CSV table of C-alpha atoms in Angstrom, one decimal:
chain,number,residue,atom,x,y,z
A,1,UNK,CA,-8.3,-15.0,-12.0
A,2,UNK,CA,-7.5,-11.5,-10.9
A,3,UNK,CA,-5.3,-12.7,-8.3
A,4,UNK,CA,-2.9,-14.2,-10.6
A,5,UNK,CA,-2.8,-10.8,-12.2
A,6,UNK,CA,-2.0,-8.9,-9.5
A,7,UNK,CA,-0.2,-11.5,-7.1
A,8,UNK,CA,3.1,-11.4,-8.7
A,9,UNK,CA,3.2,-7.6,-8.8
A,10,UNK,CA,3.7,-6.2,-5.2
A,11,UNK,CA,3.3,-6.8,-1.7
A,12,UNK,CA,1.2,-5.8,1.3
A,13,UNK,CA,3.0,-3.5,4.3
A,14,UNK,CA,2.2,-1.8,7.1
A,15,UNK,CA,3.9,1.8,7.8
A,16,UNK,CA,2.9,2.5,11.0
A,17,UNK,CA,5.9,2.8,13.2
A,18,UNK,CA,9.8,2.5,12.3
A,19,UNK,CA,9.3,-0.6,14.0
A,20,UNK,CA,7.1,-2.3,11.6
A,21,UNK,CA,7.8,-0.2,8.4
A,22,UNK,CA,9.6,-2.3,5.9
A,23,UNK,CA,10.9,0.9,3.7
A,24,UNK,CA,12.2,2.2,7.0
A,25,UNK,CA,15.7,3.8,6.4
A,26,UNK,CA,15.3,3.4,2.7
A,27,UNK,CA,16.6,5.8,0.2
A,28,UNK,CA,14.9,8.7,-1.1
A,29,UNK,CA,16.1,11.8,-3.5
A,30,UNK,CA,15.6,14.7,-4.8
A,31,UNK,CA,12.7,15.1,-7.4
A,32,UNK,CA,14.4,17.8,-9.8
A,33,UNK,CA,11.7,20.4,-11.5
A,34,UNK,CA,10.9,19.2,-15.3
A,35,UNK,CA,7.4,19.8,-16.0
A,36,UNK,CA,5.9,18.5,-19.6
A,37,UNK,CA,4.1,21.3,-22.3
A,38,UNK,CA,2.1,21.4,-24.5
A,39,UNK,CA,-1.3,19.8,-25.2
A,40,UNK,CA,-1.9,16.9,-22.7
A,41,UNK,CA,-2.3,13.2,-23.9
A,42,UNK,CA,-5.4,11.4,-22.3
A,43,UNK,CA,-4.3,8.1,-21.1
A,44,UNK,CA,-7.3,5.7,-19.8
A,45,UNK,CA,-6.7,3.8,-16.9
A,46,UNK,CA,-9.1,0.9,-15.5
A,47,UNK,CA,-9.0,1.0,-11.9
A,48,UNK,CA,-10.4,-2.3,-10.0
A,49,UNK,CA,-12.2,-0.4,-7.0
A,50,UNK,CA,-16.2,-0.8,-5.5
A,51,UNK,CA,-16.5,-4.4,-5.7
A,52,UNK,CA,-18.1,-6.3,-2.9
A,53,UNK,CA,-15.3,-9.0,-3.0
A,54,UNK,CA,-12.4,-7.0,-4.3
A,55,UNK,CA,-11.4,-3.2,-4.0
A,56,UNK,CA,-7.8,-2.0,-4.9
A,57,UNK,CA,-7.9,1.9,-4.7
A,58,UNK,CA,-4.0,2.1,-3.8
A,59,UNK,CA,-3.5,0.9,-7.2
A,60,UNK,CA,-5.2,4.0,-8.7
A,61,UNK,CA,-2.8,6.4,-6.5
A,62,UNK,CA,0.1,4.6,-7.3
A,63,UNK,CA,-0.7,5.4,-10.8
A,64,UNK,CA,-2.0,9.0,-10.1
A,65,UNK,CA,1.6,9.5,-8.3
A,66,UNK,CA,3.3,8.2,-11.4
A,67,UNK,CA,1.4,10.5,-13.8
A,68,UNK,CA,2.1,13.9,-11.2
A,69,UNK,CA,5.8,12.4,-11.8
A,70,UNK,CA,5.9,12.8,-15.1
A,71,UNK,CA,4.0,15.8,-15.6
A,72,UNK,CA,5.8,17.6,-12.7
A,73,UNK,CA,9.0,16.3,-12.7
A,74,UNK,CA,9.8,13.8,-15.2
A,75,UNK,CA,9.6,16.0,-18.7
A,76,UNK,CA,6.3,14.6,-20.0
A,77,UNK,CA,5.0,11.6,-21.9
A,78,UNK,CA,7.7,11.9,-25.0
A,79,UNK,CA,7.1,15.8,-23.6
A,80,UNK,CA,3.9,16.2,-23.4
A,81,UNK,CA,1.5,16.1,-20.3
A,82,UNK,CA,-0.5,13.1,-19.2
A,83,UNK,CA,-4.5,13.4,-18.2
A,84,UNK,CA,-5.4,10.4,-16.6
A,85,UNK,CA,-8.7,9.4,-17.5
A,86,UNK,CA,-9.9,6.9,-14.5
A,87,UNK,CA,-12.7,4.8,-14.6
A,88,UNK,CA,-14.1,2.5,-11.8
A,89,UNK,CA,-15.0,-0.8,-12.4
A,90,UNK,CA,-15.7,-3.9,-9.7
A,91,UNK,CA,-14.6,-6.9,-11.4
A,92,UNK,CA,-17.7,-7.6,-13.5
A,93,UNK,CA,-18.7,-7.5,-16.8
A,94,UNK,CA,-21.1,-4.2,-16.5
A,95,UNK,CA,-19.3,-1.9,-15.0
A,96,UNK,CA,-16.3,-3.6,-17.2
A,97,UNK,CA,-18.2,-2.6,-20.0
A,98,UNK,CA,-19.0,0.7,-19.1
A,99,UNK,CA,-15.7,1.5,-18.7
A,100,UNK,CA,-14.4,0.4,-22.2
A,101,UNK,CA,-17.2,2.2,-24.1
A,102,UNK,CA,-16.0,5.5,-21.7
A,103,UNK,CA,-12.3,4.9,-22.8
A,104,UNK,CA,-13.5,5.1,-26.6
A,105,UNK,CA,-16.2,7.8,-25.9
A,106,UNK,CA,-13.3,10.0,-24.6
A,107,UNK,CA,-10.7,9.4,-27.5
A,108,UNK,CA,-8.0,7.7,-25.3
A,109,UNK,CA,-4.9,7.3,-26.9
A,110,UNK,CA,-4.3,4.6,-24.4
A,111,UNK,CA,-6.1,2.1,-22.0
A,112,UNK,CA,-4.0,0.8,-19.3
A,113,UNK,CA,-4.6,-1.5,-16.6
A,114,UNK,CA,-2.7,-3.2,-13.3
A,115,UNK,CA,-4.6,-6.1,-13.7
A,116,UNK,CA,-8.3,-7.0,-14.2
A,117,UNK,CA,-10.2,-10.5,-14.5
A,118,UNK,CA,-12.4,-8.5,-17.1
A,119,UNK,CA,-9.6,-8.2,-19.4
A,120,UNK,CA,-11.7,-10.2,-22.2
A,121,UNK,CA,-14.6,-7.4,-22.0
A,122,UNK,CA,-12.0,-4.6,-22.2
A,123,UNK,CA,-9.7,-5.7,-24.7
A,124,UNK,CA,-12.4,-6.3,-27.6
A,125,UNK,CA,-14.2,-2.8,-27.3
A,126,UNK,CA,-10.9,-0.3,-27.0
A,127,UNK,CA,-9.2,-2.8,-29.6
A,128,UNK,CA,-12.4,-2.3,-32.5
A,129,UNK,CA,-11.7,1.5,-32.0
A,130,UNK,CA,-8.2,1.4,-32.7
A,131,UNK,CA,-6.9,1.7,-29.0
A,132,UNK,CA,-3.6,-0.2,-27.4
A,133,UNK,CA,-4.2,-2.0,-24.6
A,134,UNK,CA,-1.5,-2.1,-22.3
A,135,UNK,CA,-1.8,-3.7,-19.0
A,136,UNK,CA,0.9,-4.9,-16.0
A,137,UNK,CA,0.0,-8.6,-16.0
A,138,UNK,CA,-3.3,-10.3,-18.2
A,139,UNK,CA,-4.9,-13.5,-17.7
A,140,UNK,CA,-7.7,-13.8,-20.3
A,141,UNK,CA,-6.9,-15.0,-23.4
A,142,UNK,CA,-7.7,-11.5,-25.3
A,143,UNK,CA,-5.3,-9.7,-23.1
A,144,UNK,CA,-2.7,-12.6,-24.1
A,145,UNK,CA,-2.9,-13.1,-27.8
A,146,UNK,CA,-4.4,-9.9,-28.9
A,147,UNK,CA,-2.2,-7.7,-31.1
A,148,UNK,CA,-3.6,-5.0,-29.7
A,149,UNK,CA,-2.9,-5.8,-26.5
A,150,UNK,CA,0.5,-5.8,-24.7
A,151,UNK,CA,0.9,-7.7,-20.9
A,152,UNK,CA,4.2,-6.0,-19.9
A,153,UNK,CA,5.5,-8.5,-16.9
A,154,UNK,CA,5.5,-12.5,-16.9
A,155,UNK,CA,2.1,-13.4,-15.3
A,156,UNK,CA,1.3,-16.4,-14.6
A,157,UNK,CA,3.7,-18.0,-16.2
A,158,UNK,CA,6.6,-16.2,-15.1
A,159,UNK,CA,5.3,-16.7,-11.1
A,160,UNK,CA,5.4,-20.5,-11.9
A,161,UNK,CA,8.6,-20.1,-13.8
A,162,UNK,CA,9.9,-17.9,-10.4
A,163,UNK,CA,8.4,-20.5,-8.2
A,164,UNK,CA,10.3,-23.4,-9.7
A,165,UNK,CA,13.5,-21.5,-9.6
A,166,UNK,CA,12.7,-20.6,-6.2
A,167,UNK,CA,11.8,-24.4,-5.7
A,168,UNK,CA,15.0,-25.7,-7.2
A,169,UNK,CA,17.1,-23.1,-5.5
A,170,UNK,CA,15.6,-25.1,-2.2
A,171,UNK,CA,16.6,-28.5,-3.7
A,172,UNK,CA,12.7,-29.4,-3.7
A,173,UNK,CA,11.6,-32.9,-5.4
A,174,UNK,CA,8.0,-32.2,-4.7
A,175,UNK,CA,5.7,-29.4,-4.9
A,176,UNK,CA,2.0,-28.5,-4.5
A,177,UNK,CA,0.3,-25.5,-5.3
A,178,UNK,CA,-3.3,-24.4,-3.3
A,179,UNK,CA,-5.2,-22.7,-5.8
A,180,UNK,CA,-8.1,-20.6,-5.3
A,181,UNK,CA,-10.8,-22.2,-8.2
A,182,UNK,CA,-12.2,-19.1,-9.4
A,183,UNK,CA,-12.4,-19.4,-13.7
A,184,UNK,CA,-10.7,-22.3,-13.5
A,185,UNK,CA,-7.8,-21.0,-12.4
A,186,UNK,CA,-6.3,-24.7,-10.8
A,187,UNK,CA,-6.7,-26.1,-14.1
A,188,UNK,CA,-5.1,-23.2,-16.6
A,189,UNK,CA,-2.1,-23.4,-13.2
A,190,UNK,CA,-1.6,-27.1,-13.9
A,191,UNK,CA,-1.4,-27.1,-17.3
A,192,UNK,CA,1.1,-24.2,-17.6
A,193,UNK,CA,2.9,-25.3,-14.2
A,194,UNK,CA,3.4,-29.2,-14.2
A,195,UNK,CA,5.7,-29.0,-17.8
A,196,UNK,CA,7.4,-26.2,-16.2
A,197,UNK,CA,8.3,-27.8,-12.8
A,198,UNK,CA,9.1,-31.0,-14.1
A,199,UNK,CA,11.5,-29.2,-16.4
A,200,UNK,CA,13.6,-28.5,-13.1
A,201,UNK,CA,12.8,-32.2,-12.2
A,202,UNK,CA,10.3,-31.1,-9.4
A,203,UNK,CA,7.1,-33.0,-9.5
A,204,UNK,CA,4.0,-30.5,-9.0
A,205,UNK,CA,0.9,-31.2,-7.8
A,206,UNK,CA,-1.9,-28.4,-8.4
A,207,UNK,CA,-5.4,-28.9,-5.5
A,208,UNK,CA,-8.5,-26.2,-6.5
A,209,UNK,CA,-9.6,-24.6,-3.4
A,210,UNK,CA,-13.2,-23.8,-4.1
A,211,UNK,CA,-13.9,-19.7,-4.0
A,212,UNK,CA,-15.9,-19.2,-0.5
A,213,UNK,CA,-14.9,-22.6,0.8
A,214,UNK,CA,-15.3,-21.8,4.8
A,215,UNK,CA,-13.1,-24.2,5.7
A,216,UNK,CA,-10.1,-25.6,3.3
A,217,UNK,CA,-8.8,-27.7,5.9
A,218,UNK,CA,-10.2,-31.1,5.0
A,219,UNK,CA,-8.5,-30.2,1.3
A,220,UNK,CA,-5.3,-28.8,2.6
A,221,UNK,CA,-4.8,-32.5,4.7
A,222,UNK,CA,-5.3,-34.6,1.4
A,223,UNK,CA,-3.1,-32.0,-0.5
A,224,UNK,CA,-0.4,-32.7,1.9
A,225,UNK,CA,-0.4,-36.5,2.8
A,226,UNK,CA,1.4,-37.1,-0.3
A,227,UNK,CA,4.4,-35.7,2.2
A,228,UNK,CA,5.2,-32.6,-0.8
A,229,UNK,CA,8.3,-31.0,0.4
A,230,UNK,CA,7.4,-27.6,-0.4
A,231,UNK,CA,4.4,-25.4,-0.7
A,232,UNK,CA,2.7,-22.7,-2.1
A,233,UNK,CA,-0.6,-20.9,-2.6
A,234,UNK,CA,-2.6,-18.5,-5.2
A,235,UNK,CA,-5.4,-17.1,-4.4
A,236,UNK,CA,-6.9,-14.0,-2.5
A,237,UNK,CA,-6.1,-12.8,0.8
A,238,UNK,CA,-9.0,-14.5,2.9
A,239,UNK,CA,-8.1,-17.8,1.1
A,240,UNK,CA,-4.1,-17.8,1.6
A,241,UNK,CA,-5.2,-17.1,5.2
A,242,UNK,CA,-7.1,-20.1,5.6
A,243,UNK,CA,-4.8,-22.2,3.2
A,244,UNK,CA,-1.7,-21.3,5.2
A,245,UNK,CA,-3.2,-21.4,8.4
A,246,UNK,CA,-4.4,-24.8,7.7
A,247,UNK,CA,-0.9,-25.7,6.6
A,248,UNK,CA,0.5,-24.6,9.7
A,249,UNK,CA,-1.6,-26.7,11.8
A,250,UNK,CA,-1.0,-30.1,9.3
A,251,UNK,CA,3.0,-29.5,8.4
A,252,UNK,CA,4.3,-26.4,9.9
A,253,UNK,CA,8.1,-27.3,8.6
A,254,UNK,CA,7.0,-27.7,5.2
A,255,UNK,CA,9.4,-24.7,2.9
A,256,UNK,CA,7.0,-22.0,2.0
A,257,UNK,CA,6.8,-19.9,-1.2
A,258,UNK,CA,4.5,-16.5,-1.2
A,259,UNK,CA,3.3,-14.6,-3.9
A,260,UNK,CA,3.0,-11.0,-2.9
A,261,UNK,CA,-0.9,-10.6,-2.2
A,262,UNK,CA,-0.4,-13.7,0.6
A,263,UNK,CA,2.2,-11.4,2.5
A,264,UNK,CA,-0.2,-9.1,3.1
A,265,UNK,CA,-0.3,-7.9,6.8
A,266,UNK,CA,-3.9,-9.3,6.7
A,267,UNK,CA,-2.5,-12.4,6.3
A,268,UNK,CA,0.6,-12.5,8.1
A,269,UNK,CA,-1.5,-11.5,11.1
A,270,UNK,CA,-3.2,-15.0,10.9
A,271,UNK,CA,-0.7,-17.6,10.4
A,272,UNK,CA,2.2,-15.2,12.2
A,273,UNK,CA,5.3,-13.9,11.2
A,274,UNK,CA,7.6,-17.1,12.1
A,275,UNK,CA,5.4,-18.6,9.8
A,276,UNK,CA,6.7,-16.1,6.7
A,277,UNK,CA,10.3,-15.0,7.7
A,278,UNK,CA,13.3,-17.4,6.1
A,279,UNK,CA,10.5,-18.4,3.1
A,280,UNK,CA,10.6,-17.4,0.1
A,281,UNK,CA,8.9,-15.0,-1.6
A,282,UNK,CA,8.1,-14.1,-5.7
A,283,UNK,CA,7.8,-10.8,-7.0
A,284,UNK,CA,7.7,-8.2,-9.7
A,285,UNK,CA,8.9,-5.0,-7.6
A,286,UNK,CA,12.0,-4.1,-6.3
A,287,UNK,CA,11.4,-1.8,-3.4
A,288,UNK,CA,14.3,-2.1,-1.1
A,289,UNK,CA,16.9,-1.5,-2.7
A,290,UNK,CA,19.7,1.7,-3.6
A,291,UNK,CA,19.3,0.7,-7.2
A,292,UNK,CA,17.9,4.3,-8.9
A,293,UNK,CA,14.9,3.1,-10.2
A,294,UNK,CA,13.6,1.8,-6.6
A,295,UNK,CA,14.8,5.0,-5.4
A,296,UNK,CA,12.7,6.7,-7.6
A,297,UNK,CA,9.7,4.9,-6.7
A,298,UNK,CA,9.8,5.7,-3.2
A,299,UNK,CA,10.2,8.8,-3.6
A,300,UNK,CA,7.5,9.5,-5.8
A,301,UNK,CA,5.0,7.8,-3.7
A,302,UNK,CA,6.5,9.7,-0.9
A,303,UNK,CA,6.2,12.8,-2.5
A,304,UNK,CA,2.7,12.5,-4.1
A,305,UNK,CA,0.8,9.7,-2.6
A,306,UNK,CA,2.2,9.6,1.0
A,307,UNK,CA,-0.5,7.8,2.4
A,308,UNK,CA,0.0,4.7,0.9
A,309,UNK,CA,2.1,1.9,1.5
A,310,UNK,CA,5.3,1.6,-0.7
A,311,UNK,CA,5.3,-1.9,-0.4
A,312,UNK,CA,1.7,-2.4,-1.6
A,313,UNK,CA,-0.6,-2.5,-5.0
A,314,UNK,CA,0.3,1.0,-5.7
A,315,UNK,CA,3.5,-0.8,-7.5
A,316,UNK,CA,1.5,-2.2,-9.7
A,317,UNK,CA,0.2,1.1,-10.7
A,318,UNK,CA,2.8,3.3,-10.9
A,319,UNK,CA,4.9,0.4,-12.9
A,320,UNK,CA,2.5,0.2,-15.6
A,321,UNK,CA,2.3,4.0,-16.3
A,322,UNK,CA,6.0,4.4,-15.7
A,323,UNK,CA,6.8,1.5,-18.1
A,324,UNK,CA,4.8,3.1,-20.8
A,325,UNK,CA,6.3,6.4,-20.9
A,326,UNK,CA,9.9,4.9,-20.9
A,327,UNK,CA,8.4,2.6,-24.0
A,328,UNK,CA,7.2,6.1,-25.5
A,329,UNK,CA,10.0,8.7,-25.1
A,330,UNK,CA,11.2,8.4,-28.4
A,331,UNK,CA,7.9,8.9,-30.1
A,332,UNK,CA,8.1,11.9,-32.5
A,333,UNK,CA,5.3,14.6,-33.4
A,334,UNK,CA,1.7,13.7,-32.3
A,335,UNK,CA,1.3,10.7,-29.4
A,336,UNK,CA,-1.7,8.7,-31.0
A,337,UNK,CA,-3.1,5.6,-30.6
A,338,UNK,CA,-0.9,3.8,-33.5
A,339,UNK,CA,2.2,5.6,-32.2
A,340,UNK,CA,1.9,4.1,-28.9
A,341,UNK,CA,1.0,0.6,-30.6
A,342,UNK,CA,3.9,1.1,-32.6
A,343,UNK,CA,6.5,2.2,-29.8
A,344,UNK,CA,5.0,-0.5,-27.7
A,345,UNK,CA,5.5,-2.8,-30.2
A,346,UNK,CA,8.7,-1.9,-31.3
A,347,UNK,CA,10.4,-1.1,-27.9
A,348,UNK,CA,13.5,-3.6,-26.9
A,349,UNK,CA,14.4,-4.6,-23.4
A,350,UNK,CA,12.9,-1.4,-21.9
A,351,UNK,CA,13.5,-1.7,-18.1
A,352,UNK,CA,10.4,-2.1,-15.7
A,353,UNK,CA,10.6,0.9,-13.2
A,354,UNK,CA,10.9,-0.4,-9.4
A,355,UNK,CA,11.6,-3.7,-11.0
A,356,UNK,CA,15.0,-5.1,-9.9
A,357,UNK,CA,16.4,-5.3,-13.4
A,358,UNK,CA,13.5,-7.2,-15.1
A,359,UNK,CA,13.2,-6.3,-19.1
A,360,UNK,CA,10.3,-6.1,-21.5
A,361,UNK,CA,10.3,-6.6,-25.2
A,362,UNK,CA,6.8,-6.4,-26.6
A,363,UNK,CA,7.1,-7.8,-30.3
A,364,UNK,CA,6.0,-11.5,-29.3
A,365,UNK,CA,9.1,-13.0,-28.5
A,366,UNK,CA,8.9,-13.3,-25.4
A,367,UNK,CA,6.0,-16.3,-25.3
A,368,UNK,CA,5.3,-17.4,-28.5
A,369,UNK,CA,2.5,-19.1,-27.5
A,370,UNK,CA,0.9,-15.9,-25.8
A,371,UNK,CA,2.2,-13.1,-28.0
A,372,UNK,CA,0.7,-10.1,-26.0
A,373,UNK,CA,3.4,-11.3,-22.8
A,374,UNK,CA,6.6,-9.0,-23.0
A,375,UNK,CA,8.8,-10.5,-20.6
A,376,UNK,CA,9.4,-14.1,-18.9
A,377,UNK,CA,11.0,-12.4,-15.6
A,378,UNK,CA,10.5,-12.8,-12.1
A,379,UNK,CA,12.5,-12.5,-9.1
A,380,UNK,CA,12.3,-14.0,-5.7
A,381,UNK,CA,14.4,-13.9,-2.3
A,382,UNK,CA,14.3,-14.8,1.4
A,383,UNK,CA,11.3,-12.7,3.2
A,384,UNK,CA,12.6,-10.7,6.1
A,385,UNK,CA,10.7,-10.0,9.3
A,386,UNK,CA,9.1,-7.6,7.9
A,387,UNK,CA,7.2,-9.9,5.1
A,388,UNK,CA,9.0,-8.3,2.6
A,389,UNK,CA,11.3,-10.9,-0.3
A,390,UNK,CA,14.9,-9.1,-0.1
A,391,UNK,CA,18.5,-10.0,-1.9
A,392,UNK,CA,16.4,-10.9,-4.9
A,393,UNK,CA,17.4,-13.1,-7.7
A,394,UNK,CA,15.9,-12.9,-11.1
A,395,UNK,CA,14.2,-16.0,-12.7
A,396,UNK,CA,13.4,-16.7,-16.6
């Protein structure tokens, strides 16, 4: 399930030449100098790096690049200086453990995560010492229901809710969605997706690709002979390769919807770019754009992570620190565990940096069935030919 954490987050890129670099001719500024004092506040952060399936290190320097922001240039965490307290863990419970009991062992006043299928190991440890959890996008139910926990963007559902708007927007009927099995994942998408497509009176139709399936064509042939008139899939890079690929060769003109991690350059390599450009895509980051707070972004990672892609997982990084500070600035005298609960907790409409406009409110409003969600927004637009979504629209 990690990949419907992360997938509606950011997008893949390559930024090699002008030629192929989507932030090409893209806004920077100035980054003025407003360093934070006093003691610093240590902030945990669970990275997802070392695994032998999955290994997201850009994620861990988009944060890093967000906390040298703040320290250097953005007047602090409510003032004060951020130490980043990283810990490495591979997407399994051991080393998921590990790095809970570290958080508490080191008196975080935090833990924050992008996105991790080991959210219900995390959440239970940092939570029975008293710690917030705050993380980008959650998926277990502890991340989602915990009141110690806060899941700042949509998730899931707000990538369904984006893909039906995105669906409806096409004048779609019919719909199916490839998803990768892993956890149950087709299941938890069909119940949560089916009431919400046939809200916009689009019939759905969920098919479980099984995880290491070598060839999901066989699958992808039954999926389609219902004739769907549009398509989509969630899983990991390898699997959207296959998926799409095999898509390509069944019903080429079928309308396409991508979530970020399929518009990776890994995959765009294998099913080609007139495959991608005119679809549509769904996403949590703005990158593109003159608005200040994309600016801001690239800049930042420009400035202190330059070798990594703007239009990749480092979003997902640098959103989730960024969005926290913003939710702290008004805390007053010592930044503690319950102060950040409480700002958290009591912060309204906070805007999510890089994120085209898309708000957060974190006092359970915003699902009431999953009470840890903060926001039901999503955005999608036309992919260009550089497999980035552009001219995006909100959704939810």
């Amino acid at each position: 399930m990690l990949i419907t954490a992360l997938g509606a987050t950011a997008c893949a890129g390559d930024e090699g030449s002008d030629a192929n670099n989507p932030v090409a001719g893209a806004a920077t500024t100035s980054l003025a100098s407003n360093p934070a004092s006093g003691d610093p506040v240590k902030i945990g952060f669970v990275s997802t790096e070392g695994g032998a399936v999955v290994s997201l290190p850009e994620i861990r320097s988009g944060a890093e690049a967000a906390v040298e922001y703040v320290n250097n240039n953005g007047g602090g965490f409510a003032g004060r200086p951020i130490e980043l307290v990283v810990c490495k863990q591979q997407e399994e419970p051991t080393s998921a453990t590990k790095c809970a009991n570290e958080m508490v062992e080191k008196k975080v006043a935090a833990v924050l995560a992008a996105g991790t299928s080991q959210g219900g190991t995390v959440v239970p440890i940092v939570a029975g010492a008293g710690i917030p959890y705050i993380t980008l996008s959650g998926v277990s139910a502890a991340e989602l229901t915990s009141p110690d926990s806060s899941a700042l963007s949509a998730g899931l559902p707000g990538m369904l809710t984006a893909m039906t708007a995105a669906a409806k927007s096409q004048n779609l009927k019919s719909f199916t969605i490839f998803a990768s099995d892993g956890g149950g994942a087709g299941a938890i998408i069909n119940a949560m997706g089916v009431p919400i497509f046939q809200g916009a009176g689009i019939e759905l139709k969920v098919v479980p690709i099984p995880l290491g399936v070598p060839d999901p064509t066989p699958l992808v042939t039954a999926g389609l002979s219902s004739k769907p008139e549009g398509v989509s899939v969630v899983a990991d890079a390898a699997t959207c390769s296959s998926v799409f690929k095999a898509i390509q060769t069944t019903d080429p003109a079928v309308k396409k919807i991508f979530i970020p991690v399929c518009l990776d350059p890994a995959v765009t390599k294998v099913i080609g770019m007139d495959a991608v450009i005119g679809s549509i895509g769904v996403t949590g980051t703005d990158y593109l754009s003159d608005r200040p707070d994309s600016v801001l972004y690239r800049t930042v990672l420009q400035q202190y992570a330059p070798d990594t892609h703007v239009t990749g997982m480092a979003a997902s990084g640098y959103q989730v620190v960024m969005a926290v500070v913003a939710a702290g600035a008004g805390i007053q005298g010592e930044i503690t565990p319950a102060a950040i609960k409480d700002a958290l907790k009591t912060a309204r409409d906070v805007e999510m940096p890089a994120g085209g406009g898309i708000t957060f409110t974190c006092d359970g409003t915003a699902s009431p069935m999953m009470a840890s969600i903060c926001s039901r927004q999503m955005m999608y637009g036309e992919i260009n030919d550089k497999g980035v979504a552009v001219d995006l629209q909100l959704a939810g």
